[in-house]
Every structure is written in C-alpha cells, then in structure tokens.
C-alpha cells in the first residue's frame, strides 16, 4: 500500500542530488521509498498523512549497541559519578547476570529497549554479543539478537577471562555464532585484547566471511585505529584518544570513525575529536553505545545534541553522522537516506527544523516514525 506523507516543512534527505527540500512530500510503497519531491508535484497514493509543516529526516541508524543483556549497574554508575575511574571492569558483572537469565528474559529486555529506541526515531539498529562469554551463551545471545535487530555483531572478544580464551573466541565460539551474525568485533585496549590478539580475532572472522569492526582508542592512545584501518574494518568505535597519525589513517581509509559521545560523558572521558576528524575528511558516525554500564541510553537525539553543543559539529553534520554515517559504518546504502529505492524509514519531528534537535536538547521531539513502510505506534 502506497502512503503519501506530505506537508513536510523541511525534508533532510542526505541524498547529494536532492539535498534539503522545503514543502516536501515522500511516498512509501510497501518497504521502500517510491517518490521524493515537492508537495505540489506529489503523486496520488492509497493513504495520505499531512504532517502540517513539521520537519522530516531519515530514521536514526544506531550502529553500535549492546542490548542483549540482563542485570543492572546503577551502583557502578554512582561510584563513577563519585570519582571512581572507568576501567571496563563492570562487563563481568553484566556477563554473570546475562548467563543466569533465560532466553525469554533476554528477549523481553531487548525488545523493551528497541521499542524505546523506535519511540525516539531509531529505525535501524546494530547490536553485539559480548555478555555471554561462553560458547553456549554467546550463541544464544547472537540467536536472540538475530531475530530482533538489523545487524548482529559477534563480540566474544569483549573481555579476556584467561589466556586461553582467545583460542575459544577464534574457534568453537566463532563457529557457533556464525549462522546468526554479520560482523565480528574486538575490544582492542590495554587490559583487554592487545594488537596481536585483536588482529588474530579479526582474521578469524574474515576467514568465515564476517565483516570487521573494532572497539579502539577508548581509554587512551593505542593500536585500535591502526589495526582497524590495516584490516579494512568497516568501523572503529570510540576514537576518544587519537594521535595525528590515527586521524590521517582514518582520513585515508574506508574505515568509519564511530563516535559515542554519551559514553564519553558517562565515563567522564574527554569527548572524541569529532571536529578534527571531519576537518581531515574522515567519515564520522554517531551511535549510542547503549549498554547497562558505560552508556545506558537509547537516544540518538541526545548524541546529536552533544555533538553539536560540545563537539563542534554543525546540526547538518551531526544529523548526517547519526543517519548516513551510521549506514556507512554498517556498509549499508538502503538506510540513513531518503531517496527512491531506499528502505521506507522516516521520522517526523514535532518541530519545523532539525536544528531544534540541538536548539531544544532533551525535549522528546519525535512525532511519528515509519520503519520498512509501517508506521510505528507509540504512546
């Protein structure tokens, strides 16, 4: 069924040819976009929705989340706010709770957080394993995620319980999750996986046909960015601490720098150098890093506001990073853009312009959401 959404006061398309259109309309036909242009020229459709001058843009593409988990880390957050430094040690706490949860509990928790994200305009979500840490638990986390989200990443290499663990990650654990995932990731950081171990994990995933991702340069300078670029990873995520050679490597590569500003705030780290990356012509994405320990938010709008207010990005740059940038980080061209043939994902703001995302930070501006051509109902 074709749905005409018109009366759009300002349409952000992310399409270089279409740009930003005033007084616009979009036709959604089943799961794809069938037409984009000025309202006056819009074709007839089976159904019409007049958004009365509100702004519309692609649905958010959240390319970095950890949403298959159980348990709570409020106490860790309180301790961090009282001055205790973040060291990623709480991952083991969530892993223990996740291992003790049932499939039904993990699925219900995942769905609850996804519904929360959709209410805030997110239409495409990647999520990772990494709280299972046994073969059986990583496999079931991957299987549960595969039934609910767009892209699934195997992050067995999240923490290293012992020296033999890398063998398991690259062997039987990887074999168990491969049917359910598209990506492999590794936490390349001091105290987690070193450069050689990280490269080994990435090679093992590549040999089994998986795309590559890296957690890198979160807690300090390290080899994560260089390893990601060297292995042509789709994305290296965090990028909080970058040397000039790291910035140059990203600018000269196909690897997206995915920045996680809500995590930087929650862990009281410096904000990633977004402006420096963009000025060097690196590709930047924004994502929530939604997880129960270091970034317990599903709000992409919050990340956009931080990027504009504190990281030196323009509203246009931040919105692009949270939509088309996230799509680039997932190597997808069907989401994060409003053009004919793209997936029928669209969000409408209860505001006349995307500028209000930063102008009115913290205000829930999402007015309507369509994902795959279906309007998502929420209170």
Short mmCIF file of C-alpha atoms in Angstrom, two decimals:
data_model
loop_
_atom_site.label_atom_id
_atom_site.label_comp_id
_atom_site.label_asym_id
_atom_site.label_seq_id
_atom_site.Cartn_x
_atom_site.Cartn_y
_atom_site.Cartn_z
CA UNK A 1 0.00 0.00 0.00
CA UNK A 2 1.38 3.42 -1.01
CA UNK A 3 1.42 6.12 1.68
CA UNK A 4 1.87 9.78 0.81
CA UNK A 5 3.47 11.79 3.60
CA UNK A 6 3.15 15.44 2.69
CA UNK A 7 3.08 18.87 4.26
CA UNK A 8 6.73 18.35 5.26
CA UNK A 9 8.09 21.80 6.07
CA UNK A 10 11.73 20.71 5.78
CA UNK A 11 12.93 17.33 4.48
CA UNK A 12 16.52 16.26 5.11
CA UNK A 13 17.28 13.56 2.54
CA UNK A 14 21.08 13.00 2.82
CA UNK A 15 20.94 12.48 -0.95
CA UNK A 16 23.57 14.73 -2.60
CA UNK A 17 21.25 15.37 -5.56
CA UNK A 18 18.13 16.11 -3.51
CA UNK A 19 19.68 17.85 -0.51
CA UNK A 20 17.22 19.54 1.83
CA UNK A 21 13.75 20.16 0.38
CA UNK A 22 11.23 22.71 1.63
CA UNK A 23 7.47 21.96 1.41
CA UNK A 24 8.23 18.34 0.57
CA UNK A 25 6.49 15.00 0.28
CA UNK A 26 7.55 11.34 0.35
CA UNK A 27 5.71 8.28 -0.95
CA UNK A 28 6.31 5.00 0.85
CA UNK A 29 5.29 1.91 -1.12
CA UNK A 30 5.44 -1.25 0.97
CA UNK A 31 9.01 -1.44 2.32
CA UNK A 32 10.66 1.09 0.00
CA UNK A 33 10.55 4.77 -0.86
CA UNK A 34 8.78 5.25 -4.19
CA UNK A 35 8.91 9.03 -4.68
CA UNK A 36 10.52 12.13 -3.14
CA UNK A 37 9.96 15.76 -4.09
CA UNK A 38 7.91 18.93 -3.62
CA UNK A 39 4.42 18.50 -2.19
CA UNK A 40 2.85 20.27 -5.17
CA UNK A 41 4.09 17.55 -7.52
CA UNK A 42 3.33 14.54 -5.31
CA UNK A 43 1.52 11.61 -6.96
CA UNK A 44 -1.67 10.08 -5.62
CA UNK A 45 -1.41 7.26 -3.07
CA UNK A 46 -3.66 4.87 -1.17
CA UNK A 47 -3.27 6.85 2.04
CA UNK A 48 -2.25 10.43 2.85
CA UNK A 49 -0.65 11.76 6.02
CA UNK A 50 -0.33 15.53 6.36
CA UNK A 51 2.43 16.39 8.85
CA UNK A 52 1.45 20.07 8.86
CA UNK A 53 4.81 21.73 8.33
CA UNK A 54 6.91 19.51 10.57
CA UNK A 55 10.46 18.51 9.70
CA UNK A 56 11.26 15.01 8.42
CA UNK A 57 14.52 13.13 8.07
CA UNK A 58 15.80 9.57 7.76
CA UNK A 59 15.35 7.32 10.78
CA UNK A 60 18.39 7.19 13.04
CA UNK A 61 20.88 4.42 12.29
CA UNK A 62 22.33 3.30 15.62
CA UNK A 63 25.39 1.36 14.52
CA UNK A 64 26.80 0.48 17.96
CA UNK A 65 24.73 -1.02 20.79
CA UNK A 66 25.00 -3.82 23.35
CA UNK A 67 21.35 -4.67 24.00
CA UNK A 68 21.36 -8.41 24.75
CA UNK A 69 21.96 -8.31 28.47
CA UNK A 70 20.44 -8.75 31.90
CA UNK A 71 21.06 -7.07 35.21
CA UNK A 72 21.74 -3.55 36.41
CA UNK A 73 24.87 -1.47 37.09
CA UNK A 74 23.43 1.50 38.92
CA UNK A 75 25.94 1.09 41.75
CA UNK A 76 28.84 1.25 39.29
CA UNK A 77 27.42 4.44 37.78
CA UNK A 78 27.04 6.05 41.20
CA UNK A 79 30.61 5.13 42.10
CA UNK A 80 31.87 6.61 38.85
CA UNK A 81 29.98 9.84 39.47
CA UNK A 82 31.62 9.93 42.90
CA UNK A 83 35.04 9.88 41.27
CA UNK A 84 35.94 6.23 40.67
CA UNK A 85 37.61 5.89 37.24
CA UNK A 86 36.06 3.77 34.50
CA UNK A 87 38.11 0.68 33.63
CA UNK A 88 35.50 -1.52 31.83
CA UNK A 89 35.60 -3.95 34.75
CA UNK A 90 31.81 -3.99 35.06
CA UNK A 91 31.49 -6.06 31.89
CA UNK A 92 31.98 -9.18 34.01
CA UNK A 93 29.06 -8.15 36.24
CA UNK A 94 26.71 -7.93 33.28
CA UNK A 95 28.08 -11.18 31.86
CA UNK A 96 27.21 -13.03 35.09
CA UNK A 97 23.65 -11.66 35.07
CA UNK A 98 23.25 -12.47 31.37
CA UNK A 99 24.45 -16.04 31.81
CA UNK A 100 21.85 -16.52 34.56
CA UNK A 101 18.95 -15.06 32.55
CA UNK A 102 16.55 -17.11 30.47
CA UNK A 103 16.12 -16.67 26.72
CA UNK A 104 12.68 -15.19 27.37
CA UNK A 105 14.10 -12.63 29.80
CA UNK A 106 16.87 -11.59 27.42
CA UNK A 107 14.41 -11.31 24.52
CA UNK A 108 11.94 -9.23 26.54
CA UNK A 109 14.69 -6.87 27.69
CA UNK A 110 15.98 -6.47 24.14
CA UNK A 111 12.50 -5.73 22.79
CA UNK A 112 11.88 -3.19 25.53
CA UNK A 113 14.99 -1.25 24.64
CA UNK A 114 14.30 -1.46 20.92
CA UNK A 115 10.80 -0.07 21.47
CA UNK A 116 12.35 2.73 23.50
CA UNK A 117 14.74 3.50 20.62
CA UNK A 118 11.96 3.50 18.00
CA UNK A 119 9.96 5.98 20.06
CA UNK A 120 12.95 8.31 19.66
CA UNK A 121 13.25 7.89 15.89
CA UNK A 122 15.67 4.99 15.53
CA UNK A 123 14.79 2.69 12.63
CA UNK A 124 17.99 0.66 12.09
CA UNK A 125 19.92 -0.97 14.93
CA UNK A 126 23.13 -2.96 15.20
CA UNK A 127 23.72 -4.87 18.42
CA UNK A 128 26.52 -7.02 19.74
CA UNK A 129 27.01 -10.15 21.75
CA UNK A 130 29.75 -9.99 24.36
CA UNK A 131 27.92 -10.55 27.62
CA UNK A 132 27.75 -14.32 27.18
CA UNK A 133 31.46 -15.17 27.19
CA UNK A 134 30.81 -18.91 26.97
CA UNK A 135 30.16 -20.78 23.73
CA UNK A 136 26.57 -21.58 24.66
CA UNK A 137 25.78 -18.09 25.95
CA UNK A 138 27.37 -16.23 23.05
CA UNK A 139 25.45 -18.46 20.63
CA UNK A 140 22.10 -17.80 22.29
CA UNK A 141 22.77 -14.07 22.56
CA UNK A 142 23.55 -13.99 18.83
CA UNK A 143 20.46 -16.04 18.03
CA UNK A 144 18.19 -13.81 20.14
CA UNK A 145 19.62 -10.65 18.56
CA UNK A 146 19.26 -12.01 15.03
CA UNK A 147 15.52 -12.29 15.49
CA UNK A 148 15.12 -8.67 16.56
CA UNK A 149 17.67 -6.26 15.04
CA UNK A 150 19.03 -5.32 11.62
CA UNK A 151 22.71 -6.23 12.08
CA UNK A 152 24.32 -8.50 14.66
CA UNK A 153 27.98 -8.38 15.69
CA UNK A 154 29.91 -11.12 17.47
CA UNK A 155 31.89 -9.54 20.32
CA UNK A 156 33.14 -12.60 22.13
CA UNK A 157 36.40 -10.66 22.38
CA UNK A 158 34.94 -8.21 24.91
CA UNK A 159 36.99 -9.13 27.97
CA UNK A 160 39.61 -11.85 28.41
CA UNK A 161 38.88 -14.15 31.38
CA UNK A 162 42.11 -16.10 30.81
CA UNK A 163 44.94 -16.54 28.30
CA UNK A 164 43.28 -19.50 26.54
CA UNK A 165 40.13 -17.52 25.86
CA UNK A 166 41.36 -16.13 22.52
CA UNK A 167 41.62 -19.69 21.19
CA UNK A 168 37.96 -20.25 22.06
CA UNK A 169 36.84 -16.95 20.51
CA UNK A 170 38.61 -17.75 17.24
CA UNK A 171 37.49 -21.38 17.23
CA UNK A 172 34.41 -23.05 18.63
CA UNK A 173 32.73 -19.85 19.85
CA UNK A 174 33.05 -18.20 16.45
CA UNK A 175 31.81 -21.34 14.71
CA UNK A 176 28.75 -21.40 16.97
CA UNK A 177 27.68 -17.81 16.29
CA UNK A 178 28.48 -17.52 12.56
CA UNK A 179 24.97 -18.54 11.40
CA UNK A 180 23.46 -15.60 13.32
CA UNK A 181 25.85 -12.68 12.78
CA UNK A 182 27.18 -10.41 10.03
CA UNK A 183 30.15 -8.87 11.87
CA UNK A 184 32.98 -9.61 14.27
CA UNK A 185 34.36 -7.06 16.74
CA UNK A 186 37.20 -6.91 19.25
CA UNK A 187 37.91 -4.66 22.24
CA UNK A 188 41.47 -3.60 21.39
CA UNK A 189 42.52 -1.82 24.55
CA UNK A 190 45.02 -2.00 27.38
CA UNK A 191 43.63 -4.57 29.81
CA UNK A 192 41.54 -6.25 27.13
CA UNK A 193 42.96 -7.58 23.82
CA UNK A 194 46.37 -6.46 22.58
CA UNK A 195 47.33 -5.74 18.99
CA UNK A 196 48.34 -9.30 18.08
CA UNK A 197 45.27 -10.82 19.72
CA UNK A 198 42.99 -8.29 18.06
CA UNK A 199 44.46 -8.97 14.63
CA UNK A 200 44.02 -12.69 15.19
CA UNK A 201 40.34 -12.26 16.09
CA UNK A 202 39.72 -10.13 13.01
CA UNK A 203 41.47 -12.60 10.71
CA UNK A 204 39.41 -15.47 12.12
CA UNK A 205 36.18 -13.58 11.47
CA UNK A 206 37.25 -12.55 7.98
CA UNK A 207 38.07 -16.15 7.09
CA UNK A 208 34.48 -17.09 7.99
CA UNK A 209 33.03 -14.33 5.83
CA UNK A 210 32.23 -11.75 8.51
CA UNK A 211 32.66 -8.01 8.23
CA UNK A 212 35.11 -6.41 10.66
CA UNK A 213 34.62 -3.86 13.44
CA UNK A 214 36.90 -2.67 16.27
CA UNK A 215 36.46 -1.08 19.69
CA UNK A 216 39.53 1.13 19.86
CA UNK A 217 41.24 4.10 21.47
CA UNK A 218 38.63 4.48 24.20
CA UNK A 219 40.71 4.62 27.36
CA UNK A 220 43.91 6.01 25.88
CA UNK A 221 46.14 6.01 22.84
CA UNK A 222 46.57 2.53 21.44
CA UNK A 223 46.75 0.36 18.33
CA UNK A 224 42.99 0.01 17.72
CA UNK A 225 42.63 2.58 14.94
CA UNK A 226 45.69 1.39 13.05
CA UNK A 227 44.60 -2.25 13.27
CA UNK A 228 41.12 -1.37 12.07
CA UNK A 229 42.44 0.55 9.08
CA UNK A 230 45.04 -2.10 8.25
CA UNK A 231 42.33 -4.77 8.13
CA UNK A 232 39.85 -2.57 6.23
CA UNK A 233 37.36 -2.72 9.09
CA UNK A 234 34.05 -1.02 8.39
CA UNK A 235 34.27 0.97 11.61
CA UNK A 236 36.46 1.68 14.59
CA UNK A 237 34.36 2.80 17.52
CA UNK A 238 35.05 5.18 20.43
CA UNK A 239 38.12 7.01 18.98
CA UNK A 240 38.26 9.10 22.14
CA UNK A 241 42.05 9.38 22.12
CA UNK A 242 43.64 9.87 18.69
CA UNK A 243 47.12 10.73 17.54
CA UNK A 244 47.69 12.72 14.36
CA UNK A 245 48.71 9.51 12.61
CA UNK A 246 45.41 7.93 13.70
CA UNK A 247 43.44 10.82 12.23
CA UNK A 248 45.45 10.68 9.00
CA UNK A 249 44.95 6.91 8.75
CA UNK A 250 41.18 7.25 9.13
CA UNK A 251 41.05 10.06 6.58
CA UNK A 252 42.89 7.92 4.03
CA UNK A 253 40.81 4.78 4.60
CA UNK A 254 37.36 3.27 4.15
CA UNK A 255 37.04 2.84 7.91
CA UNK A 256 34.41 4.98 9.62
CA UNK A 257 35.19 6.64 12.94
CA UNK A 258 32.11 5.91 15.05
CA UNK A 259 31.93 8.29 17.99
CA UNK A 260 29.99 7.51 21.16
CA UNK A 261 29.53 10.82 22.98
CA UNK A 262 27.02 9.56 25.56
CA UNK A 263 29.62 7.01 26.65
CA UNK A 264 32.31 9.68 26.89
CA UNK A 265 30.06 11.70 29.16
CA UNK A 266 29.03 8.75 31.31
CA UNK A 267 32.60 7.59 31.82
CA UNK A 268 33.91 11.14 32.27
CA UNK A 269 36.34 10.74 29.40
CA UNK A 270 37.20 13.58 27.02
CA UNK A 271 34.80 13.88 24.11
CA UNK A 272 36.14 12.36 20.90
CA UNK A 273 37.77 14.87 18.50
CA UNK A 274 34.90 15.00 16.02
CA UNK A 275 35.82 18.35 14.50
CA UNK A 276 39.40 17.29 13.92
CA UNK A 277 38.25 14.12 12.15
CA UNK A 278 35.80 15.96 9.90
CA UNK A 279 38.31 18.66 9.04
CA UNK A 280 40.71 15.88 7.98
CA UNK A 281 37.88 14.47 5.80
CA UNK A 282 37.45 11.26 7.76
CA UNK A 283 33.96 9.75 7.74
CA UNK A 284 32.26 10.10 11.14
CA UNK A 285 29.24 8.27 12.56
CA UNK A 286 27.43 8.83 15.84
CA UNK A 287 25.93 5.98 17.87
CA UNK A 288 24.60 5.47 21.39
CA UNK A 289 26.74 2.54 22.60
CA UNK A 290 23.58 1.62 24.55
CA UNK A 291 24.63 -0.76 27.33
CA UNK A 292 23.92 -1.10 31.06
CA UNK A 293 27.32 0.08 32.25
CA UNK A 294 29.03 2.88 30.37
CA UNK A 295 26.23 4.39 28.25
CA UNK A 296 22.72 3.47 29.31
CA UNK A 297 20.80 5.48 26.73
CA UNK A 298 18.98 4.66 23.50
CA UNK A 299 18.61 8.31 22.50
CA UNK A 300 20.32 9.16 19.24
CA UNK A 301 18.90 12.68 19.52
CA UNK A 302 20.87 13.08 22.77
CA UNK A 303 24.05 12.10 20.92
CA UNK A 304 23.28 14.57 18.14
CA UNK A 305 22.76 17.36 20.67
CA UNK A 306 26.08 16.60 22.39
CA UNK A 307 27.87 16.57 19.05
CA UNK A 308 26.51 20.00 18.17
CA UNK A 309 26.73 21.67 21.56
CA UNK A 310 30.04 20.22 22.77
CA UNK A 311 31.94 18.61 19.86
CA UNK A 312 31.95 21.35 17.26
CA UNK A 313 29.68 19.76 14.66
CA UNK A 314 27.01 21.67 12.79
CA UNK A 315 23.47 20.34 13.06
CA UNK A 316 23.67 19.13 9.46
CA UNK A 317 26.94 17.27 10.15
CA UNK A 318 25.61 15.66 13.32
CA UNK A 319 22.35 14.54 11.71
CA UNK A 320 24.28 13.08 8.77
CA UNK A 321 26.62 11.22 11.16
CA UNK A 322 23.64 9.76 13.05
CA UNK A 323 21.91 8.58 9.88
CA UNK A 324 24.03 8.22 6.74
CA UNK A 325 27.20 7.94 8.83
CA UNK A 326 25.75 5.02 10.76
CA UNK A 327 24.76 3.40 7.48
CA UNK A 328 28.34 3.78 6.21
CA UNK A 329 29.60 2.18 9.42
CA UNK A 330 27.38 -0.82 8.62
CA UNK A 331 28.29 -0.64 4.90
CA UNK A 332 24.64 -0.24 4.01
CA UNK A 333 23.18 2.06 1.36
CA UNK A 334 19.50 1.30 1.95
CA UNK A 335 19.09 3.18 5.25
CA UNK A 336 20.04 6.61 6.57
CA UNK A 337 18.87 8.26 3.35
CA UNK A 338 15.60 9.39 1.80
CA UNK A 339 15.69 8.55 -1.90
CA UNK A 340 13.78 6.34 -4.33
CA UNK A 341 14.59 2.68 -3.69
CA UNK A 342 15.85 3.15 -0.13
CA UNK A 343 14.16 1.37 2.75
CA UNK A 344 10.99 3.17 3.78
CA UNK A 345 12.37 4.55 7.05
CA UNK A 346 11.37 8.07 8.04
CA UNK A 347 10.99 10.10 11.20
CA UNK A 348 8.99 13.28 11.66
CA UNK A 349 9.85 15.81 14.35
CA UNK A 350 7.35 17.94 16.22
CA UNK A 351 9.44 20.92 15.12
CA UNK A 352 9.89 22.93 11.93
CA UNK A 353 13.58 22.12 11.51
CA UNK A 354 16.24 19.59 12.50
CA UNK A 355 18.01 22.50 14.19
CA UNK A 356 15.60 22.00 17.09
CA UNK A 357 17.38 18.72 17.92
CA UNK A 358 20.21 20.83 19.37
CA UNK A 359 18.24 24.03 20.00
CA UNK A 360 15.89 22.14 22.36
CA UNK A 361 18.15 19.43 23.86
CA UNK A 362 16.46 16.79 25.95
CA UNK A 363 12.98 17.52 24.58
CA UNK A 364 11.27 14.43 23.04
CA UNK A 365 10.68 15.79 19.54
CA UNK A 366 9.86 12.56 17.69
CA UNK A 367 6.30 12.91 16.39
CA UNK A 368 5.99 9.92 14.02
CA UNK A 369 8.16 7.05 12.79
CA UNK A 370 7.87 4.77 9.78
CA UNK A 371 10.11 1.70 9.52
CA UNK A 372 10.03 -0.51 6.43
CA UNK A 373 6.92 1.38 5.35
CA UNK A 374 4.93 0.73 8.52
CA UNK A 375 4.09 3.47 10.95
CA UNK A 376 5.26 2.59 14.44
CA UNK A 377 2.66 3.29 17.06
CA UNK A 378 3.76 4.54 20.46
CA UNK A 379 2.21 6.49 23.27
#
